[in-house]
Amino acid sequence: MADGTRQAEPAMNPAVRETYGPADLSRNPVFGGGFINFGDWQAIDLTRPLDETDRIRSQQDLYRRVLAAAAPPAEPAILEVGCGLGMGCALALDAYGRATVTGMDIHPEQLQRARDTHADLLRREPERLRFVQGAAEHVPLEKDAFDAVISVEAAQHFPDLGAFAEETSRVLRPGGRAAVVSFFTVDDAPGRSAELAGLLDTFANGLDIARPVRHLADALTGAGLTDVAVESIGRHVWPGWDTWLSRWWAPETWPRNFLRAYECGILDYYLVTAQQPR
């Protein structure tokens, strides 16, 4: 389906609509460089003062980890679900010089920001980069269209992981791979949602959904994907994220409770991968 095709706007969680629309989370100083993720801090020295260069690198490195896990071929067609401002799409184009990349997001304001941010690239490489509106549960793109489906810190918003998995399976070519990073509860013990709502505003207001990572893994398996693997990468995410937050927030204030939830064994950050059978 061509970029720009008019469709009925997907249903959107009001908290998602506000956060990524009028509130424009990308303007918050805790994010940098147009990326909106917590970052992979493995290669960054957390014992010295951090600056925005470190912050941007952490976010780029998270994308690099996901792309490496997706292991696309030499000339891949890549779909990013929940592309935000499209910085990860641009990174993928740079990393895979003969790739084509589609960035999909549910929010029309985010898509407009992505098109504005990458206007020169879109003019220079109209056949290699496009942005489309769509929901994770209703992807407006063709079957067997992609070698890799990636999603970076967006799945915590997806209302239906089963539908996301089915759509991922539908658009992946035989042998294609999916790679998703996001934060999930470590299990489905009773009360996890209430625990997180008490610690973190984004769970209290419904922006983030408390679910165990097993739900995503099971959904991918149920959609016919194979070699489903779940890897905890919280040790590379939470300490660095918390150190960066400490520039603005005191200990035990709401955003720094992400680290607390991790240390208490409630929440973790995961890389989930799967493959479409050949």
GROMACS .gro file of C-alpha atoms in nm:
model
  278
    1MET     CA    1   0.000   0.000   0.000
    2ALA     CA    2   0.155   0.330  -0.103
    3ASP     CA    3   0.268   0.586   0.151
    4GLY     CA    4   0.007   0.856   0.192
    5THR     CA    5  -0.296   0.641   0.117
    6ARG     CA    6  -0.589   0.773   0.317
    7GLN     CA    7  -0.740   0.531   0.566
    8ALA     CA    8  -0.967   0.545   0.864
    9GLU     CA    9  -0.752   0.644   1.161
   10PRO     CA   10  -0.683   0.348   1.392
   11ALA     CA   11  -0.836   0.354   1.738
   12MET     CA   12  -0.587   0.498   1.985
   13ASN     CA   13  -0.548   0.485   2.363
   14PRO     CA   14  -0.615   0.842   2.491
   15ALA     CA   15  -0.292   0.836   2.693
   16VAL     CA   16  -0.098   0.741   2.379
   17ARG     CA   17  -0.275   1.012   2.180
   18GLU     CA   18  -0.180   1.280   2.433
   19THR     CA   19   0.175   1.165   2.511
   20TYR     CA   20   0.286   1.134   2.150
   21GLY     CA   21   0.065   1.413   2.020
   22PRO     CA   22   0.021   1.746   2.200
   23ALA     CA   23   0.264   1.655   2.480
   24ASP     CA   24   0.529   1.546   2.225
   25LEU     CA   25   0.743   1.321   2.444
   26SER     CA   26   1.040   1.368   2.211
   27ARG     CA   27   1.085   1.722   2.346
   28ASN     CA   28   1.153   1.594   2.697
   29PRO     CA   29   1.522   1.643   2.782
   30VAL     CA   30   1.553   1.288   2.916
   31PHE     CA   31   1.538   1.181   2.551
   32GLY     CA   32   1.786   1.311   2.298
   33GLY     CA   33   1.849   1.316   1.928
   34GLY     CA   34   1.488   1.247   1.837
   35PHE     CA   35   1.494   0.894   1.981
   36ILE     CA   36   1.241   0.791   2.247
   37ASN     CA   37   1.376   0.490   2.432
   38PHE     CA   38   1.551   0.408   2.758
   39GLY     CA   39   1.873   0.305   2.588
   40ASP     CA   40   2.128   0.026   2.593
   41TRP     CA   41   2.410   0.154   2.816
   42GLN     CA   42   2.637  -0.149   2.800
   43ALA     CA   43   2.919   0.034   2.618
   44ILE     CA   44   2.896   0.356   2.822
   45ASP     CA   45   3.099   0.431   3.135
   46LEU     CA   46   2.840   0.512   3.403
   47THR     CA   47   3.102   0.613   3.659
   48ARG     CA   48   3.168   0.947   3.489
   49PRO     CA   49   2.928   1.234   3.422
   50LEU     CA   50   2.698   1.161   3.130
   51ASP     CA   51   2.619   1.403   2.851
   52GLU     CA   52   2.375   1.410   2.562
   53THR     CA   53   2.626   1.236   2.336
   54ASP     CA   54   2.617   0.938   2.574
   55ARG     CA   55   2.238   0.952   2.584
   56ILE     CA   56   2.203   0.949   2.208
   57ARG     CA   57   2.453   0.668   2.178
   58SER     CA   58   2.257   0.459   2.430
   59GLN     CA   59   1.945   0.493   2.218
   60GLN     CA   60   2.130   0.418   1.896
   61ASP     CA   61   2.290   0.114   2.057
   62LEU     CA   62   1.949  -0.020   2.153
   63TYR     CA   63   1.850  -0.006   1.786
   64ARG     CA   64   2.177  -0.169   1.686
   65ARG     CA   65   2.109  -0.454   1.928
   66VAL     CA   66   1.762  -0.504   1.781
   67LEU     CA   67   1.883  -0.492   1.422
   68ALA     CA   68   2.159  -0.741   1.499
   69ALA     CA   69   1.902  -0.974   1.656
   70ALA     CA   70   1.678  -0.941   1.350
   71ALA     CA   71   1.981  -1.039   1.137
   72PRO     CA   72   1.840  -0.910   0.807
   73PRO     CA   73   1.996  -1.018   0.476
   74ALA     CA   74   2.222  -0.798   0.266
   75GLU     CA   75   1.940  -0.611   0.091
   76PRO     CA   76   1.660  -0.625   0.345
   77ALA     CA   77   1.310  -0.488   0.354
   78ILE     CA   78   1.259  -0.377   0.714
   79LEU     CA   79   0.942  -0.270   0.895
   80GLU     CA   80   0.956  -0.080   1.222
   81VAL     CA   81   0.633  -0.095   1.423
   82GLY     CA   82   0.600   0.215   1.638
   83CYS     CA   83   0.864   0.419   1.455
   84GLY     CA   84   0.811   0.751   1.634
   85LEU     CA   85   1.021   1.020   1.471
   86GLY     CA   86   1.189   0.768   1.244
   87MET     CA   87   1.540   0.798   1.385
   88GLY     CA   88   1.573   0.421   1.402
   89CYS     CA   89   1.458   0.394   1.041
   90ALA     CA   90   1.735   0.631   0.935
   91LEU     CA   91   1.986   0.434   1.142
   92ALA     CA   92   1.878   0.112   0.972
   93LEU     CA   93   1.920   0.269   0.628
   94ASP     CA   94   2.271   0.375   0.724
   95ALA     CA   95   2.357   0.033   0.869
   96TYR     CA   96   2.225  -0.160   0.569
   97GLY     CA   97   2.320   0.046   0.267
   98ARG     CA   98   2.088  -0.135   0.026
   99ALA     CA   99   1.790  -0.168   0.260
  100THR     CA  100   1.437  -0.042   0.218
  101VAL     CA  101   1.273   0.068   0.541
  102THR     CA  102   0.909   0.132   0.628
  103GLY     CA  103   0.835   0.317   0.949
  104MET     CA  104   0.482   0.264   1.080
  105ASP     CA  105   0.321   0.449   1.367
  106ILE     CA  106  -0.035   0.479   1.493
  107HIS     CA  107  -0.007   0.851   1.569
  108PRO     CA  108  -0.049   1.097   1.278
  109GLU     CA  109   0.140   1.372   1.460
  110GLN     CA  110   0.439   1.145   1.511
  111LEU     CA  111   0.433   1.053   1.144
  112GLN     CA  112   0.427   1.418   1.042
  113ARG     CA  113   0.724   1.485   1.270
  114ALA     CA  114   0.904   1.189   1.114
  115ARG     CA  115   0.838   1.317   0.762
  116ASP     CA  116   0.952   1.666   0.859
  117THR     CA  117   1.264   1.537   1.035
  118HIS     CA  118   1.367   1.322   0.739
  119ALA     CA  119   1.238   1.541   0.457
  120ASP     CA  120   1.576   1.555   0.282
  121LEU     CA  121   1.626   1.180   0.308
  122LEU     CA  122   1.275   1.116   0.178
  123ARG     CA  123   1.347   1.340  -0.121
  124ARG     CA  124   1.684   1.175  -0.190
  125GLU     CA  125   1.577   0.816  -0.128
  126PRO     CA  126   1.203   0.795  -0.202
  127GLU     CA  127   1.229   0.426  -0.293
  128ARG     CA  128   1.415   0.331   0.025
  129LEU     CA  129   1.223   0.508   0.304
  130ARG     CA  130   0.854   0.561   0.368
  131PHE     CA  131   0.630   0.630   0.665
  132VAL     CA  132   0.278   0.488   0.695
  133GLN     CA  133   0.004   0.510   0.955
  134GLY     CA  134  -0.110   0.185   1.108
  135ALA     CA  135  -0.169   0.003   1.433
  136ALA     CA  136   0.040  -0.290   1.553
  137GLU     CA  137  -0.277  -0.501   1.538
  138HIS     CA  138  -0.380  -0.386   1.187
  139VAL     CA  139  -0.077  -0.339   0.961
  140PRO     CA  140  -0.186  -0.178   0.630
  141LEU     CA  141   0.085  -0.353   0.430
  142GLU     CA  142   0.113  -0.657   0.206
  143LYS     CA  143   0.164  -1.019   0.309
  144ASP     CA  144   0.522  -1.152   0.291
  145ALA     CA  145   0.659  -0.802   0.236
  146PHE     CA  146   0.945  -0.787   0.487
  147ASP     CA  147   1.264  -0.966   0.582
  148ALA     CA  148   1.260  -0.816   0.929
  149VAL     CA  149   0.999  -0.667   1.162
  150ILE     CA  150   1.142  -0.469   1.451
  151SER     CA  151   0.982  -0.276   1.734
  152VAL     CA  152   1.174  -0.068   1.987
  153GLU     CA  153   1.005   0.019   2.314
  154ALA     CA  154   0.653   0.035   2.176
  155ALA     CA  155   0.502  -0.304   2.267
  156GLN     CA  156   0.423  -0.183   2.619
  157HIS     CA  157   0.149   0.021   2.453
  158PHE     CA  158   0.004  -0.249   2.225
  159PRO     CA  159  -0.345  -0.346   2.348
  160ASP     CA  160  -0.346  -0.689   2.180
  161LEU     CA  161  -0.017  -0.878   2.163
  162GLY     CA  162  -0.187  -1.169   1.990
  163ALA     CA  163  -0.303  -0.951   1.702
  164PHE     CA  164   0.041  -0.790   1.678
  165ALA     CA  165   0.199  -1.135   1.654
  166GLU     CA  166  -0.047  -1.243   1.383
  167GLU     CA  167   0.025  -0.931   1.179
  168THR     CA  168   0.398  -0.977   1.224
  169SER     CA  169   0.370  -1.332   1.096
  170ARG     CA  170   0.156  -1.220   0.804
  171VAL     CA  171   0.397  -0.954   0.674
  172LEU     CA  172   0.718  -1.154   0.730
  173ARG     CA  173   0.861  -1.345   0.436
  174PRO     CA  174   0.965  -1.708   0.481
  175GLY     CA  175   1.289  -1.703   0.680
  176GLY     CA  176   1.223  -1.348   0.802
  177ARG     CA  177   1.278  -1.251   1.163
  178ALA     CA  178   1.110  -1.038   1.425
  179ALA     CA  179   1.296  -0.858   1.704
  180VAL     CA  180   1.114  -0.666   1.977
  181VAL     CA  181   1.250  -0.482   2.280
  182SER     CA  182   1.032  -0.345   2.557
  183PHE     CA  183   0.960  -0.373   2.926
  184PHE     CA  184   0.729  -0.636   3.073
  185THR     CA  185   0.650  -0.785   3.410
  186VAL     CA  186   0.865  -1.081   3.504
  187ASP     CA  187   0.560  -1.299   3.572
  188ASP     CA  188   0.181  -1.287   3.599
  189ALA     CA  189   0.163  -1.300   3.978
  190PRO     CA  190  -0.157  -1.142   4.111
  191GLY     CA  191  -0.128  -0.773   4.182
  192ARG     CA  192   0.149  -0.686   3.936
  193SER     CA  193  -0.063  -0.419   3.766
  194ALA     CA  194  -0.144  -0.256   4.100
  195GLU     CA  195   0.219  -0.271   4.212
  196LEU     CA  196   0.336  -0.095   3.899
  197ALA     CA  197   0.055   0.159   3.908
  198GLY     CA  198   0.166   0.247   4.260
  199LEU     CA  199   0.525   0.299   4.148
  200LEU     CA  200   0.502   0.443   3.798
  201ASP     CA  201   0.268   0.707   3.661
  202THR     CA  202   0.267   0.561   3.310
  203PHE     CA  203   0.113   0.238   3.440
  204ALA     CA  204  -0.130   0.432   3.659
  205ASN     CA  205  -0.262   0.642   3.368
  206GLY     CA  206  -0.282   0.351   3.124
  207LEU     CA  207  -0.005   0.458   2.887
  208ASP     CA  208   0.190   0.140   2.964
  209ILE     CA  209   0.024  -0.201   3.006
  210ALA     CA  210   0.147  -0.447   3.270
  211ARG     CA  211   0.189  -0.793   3.114
  212PRO     CA  212   0.443  -1.071   3.150
  213VAL     CA  213   0.691  -1.118   2.868
  214ARG     CA  214   0.562  -1.473   2.835
  215HIS     CA  215   0.245  -1.333   2.679
  216LEU     CA  216   0.441  -1.194   2.385
  217ALA     CA  217   0.649  -1.509   2.345
  218ASP     CA  218   0.337  -1.727   2.350
  219ALA     CA  219   0.162  -1.497   2.103
  220LEU     CA  220   0.450  -1.521   1.854
  221THR     CA  221   0.453  -1.899   1.885
  222GLY     CA  222   0.076  -1.908   1.845
  223ALA     CA  223   0.106  -1.704   1.526
  224GLY     CA  224   0.324  -1.975   1.373
  225LEU     CA  225   0.667  -1.824   1.431
  226THR     CA  226   0.947  -2.049   1.548
  227ASP     CA  227   1.271  -2.024   1.747
  228VAL     CA  228   1.105  -1.779   1.984
  229ALA     CA  229   1.363  -1.659   2.235
  230VAL     CA  230   1.340  -1.421   2.531
  231GLU     CA  231   1.649  -1.248   2.668
  232SER     CA  232   1.657  -1.019   2.971
  233ILE     CA  233   1.872  -0.714   2.894
  234GLY     CA  234   1.765  -0.511   3.197
  235ARG     CA  235   2.118  -0.502   3.336
  236HIS     CA  236   2.218  -0.301   3.027
  237VAL     CA  237   1.915  -0.070   3.044
  238TRP     CA  238   1.795   0.017   3.393
  239PRO     CA  239   2.116   0.133   3.570
  240GLY     CA  240   2.213   0.364   3.284
  241TRP     CA  241   1.860   0.498   3.245
  242ASP     CA  242   1.844   0.570   3.618
  243THR     CA  243   2.184   0.739   3.618
  244TRP     CA  244   2.072   0.963   3.333
  245LEU     CA  245   1.743   1.043   3.510
  246SER     CA  246   1.933   1.147   3.823
  247ARG     CA  247   2.020   1.474   3.648
  248TRP     CA  248   1.659   1.584   3.692
  249TRP     CA  249   1.486   1.351   3.939
  250ALA     CA  250   1.552   1.260   4.301
  251PRO     CA  251   1.563   0.896   4.416
  252GLU     CA  252   1.223   0.731   4.465
  253THR     CA  253   1.045   0.978   4.240
  254TRP     CA  254   0.825   0.820   3.978
  255PRO     CA  255   1.050   0.778   3.673
  256ARG     CA  256   1.336   0.647   3.884
  257ASN     CA  257   1.105   0.379   4.015
  258PHE     CA  258   1.171   0.186   3.695
  259LEU     CA  259   1.501   0.079   3.850
  260ARG     CA  260   1.325   0.008   4.178
  261ALA     CA  261   1.069  -0.213   4.002
  262TYR     CA  262   1.354  -0.401   3.835
  263GLU     CA  263   1.547  -0.446   4.158
  264CYS     CA  264   1.231  -0.568   4.332
  265GLY     CA  265   1.181  -0.835   4.065
  266ILE     CA  266   0.859  -0.687   3.927
  267LEU     CA  267   0.960  -0.544   3.590
  268ASP     CA  268   1.238  -0.612   3.341
  269TYR     CA  269   1.350  -0.515   2.993
  270TYR     CA  270   1.353  -0.789   2.730
  271LEU     CA  271   1.466  -0.867   2.379
  272VAL     CA  272   1.224  -1.110   2.215
  273THR     CA  273   1.306  -1.270   1.880
  274ALA     CA  274   1.129  -1.511   1.647
  275GLN     CA  275   1.154  -1.648   1.294
  276GLN     CA  276   0.913  -1.716   1.014
  277PRO     CA  277   0.964  -2.077   0.897
  278ARG     CA  278   1.113  -2.113   0.550
   0.00000   0.00000   0.00000
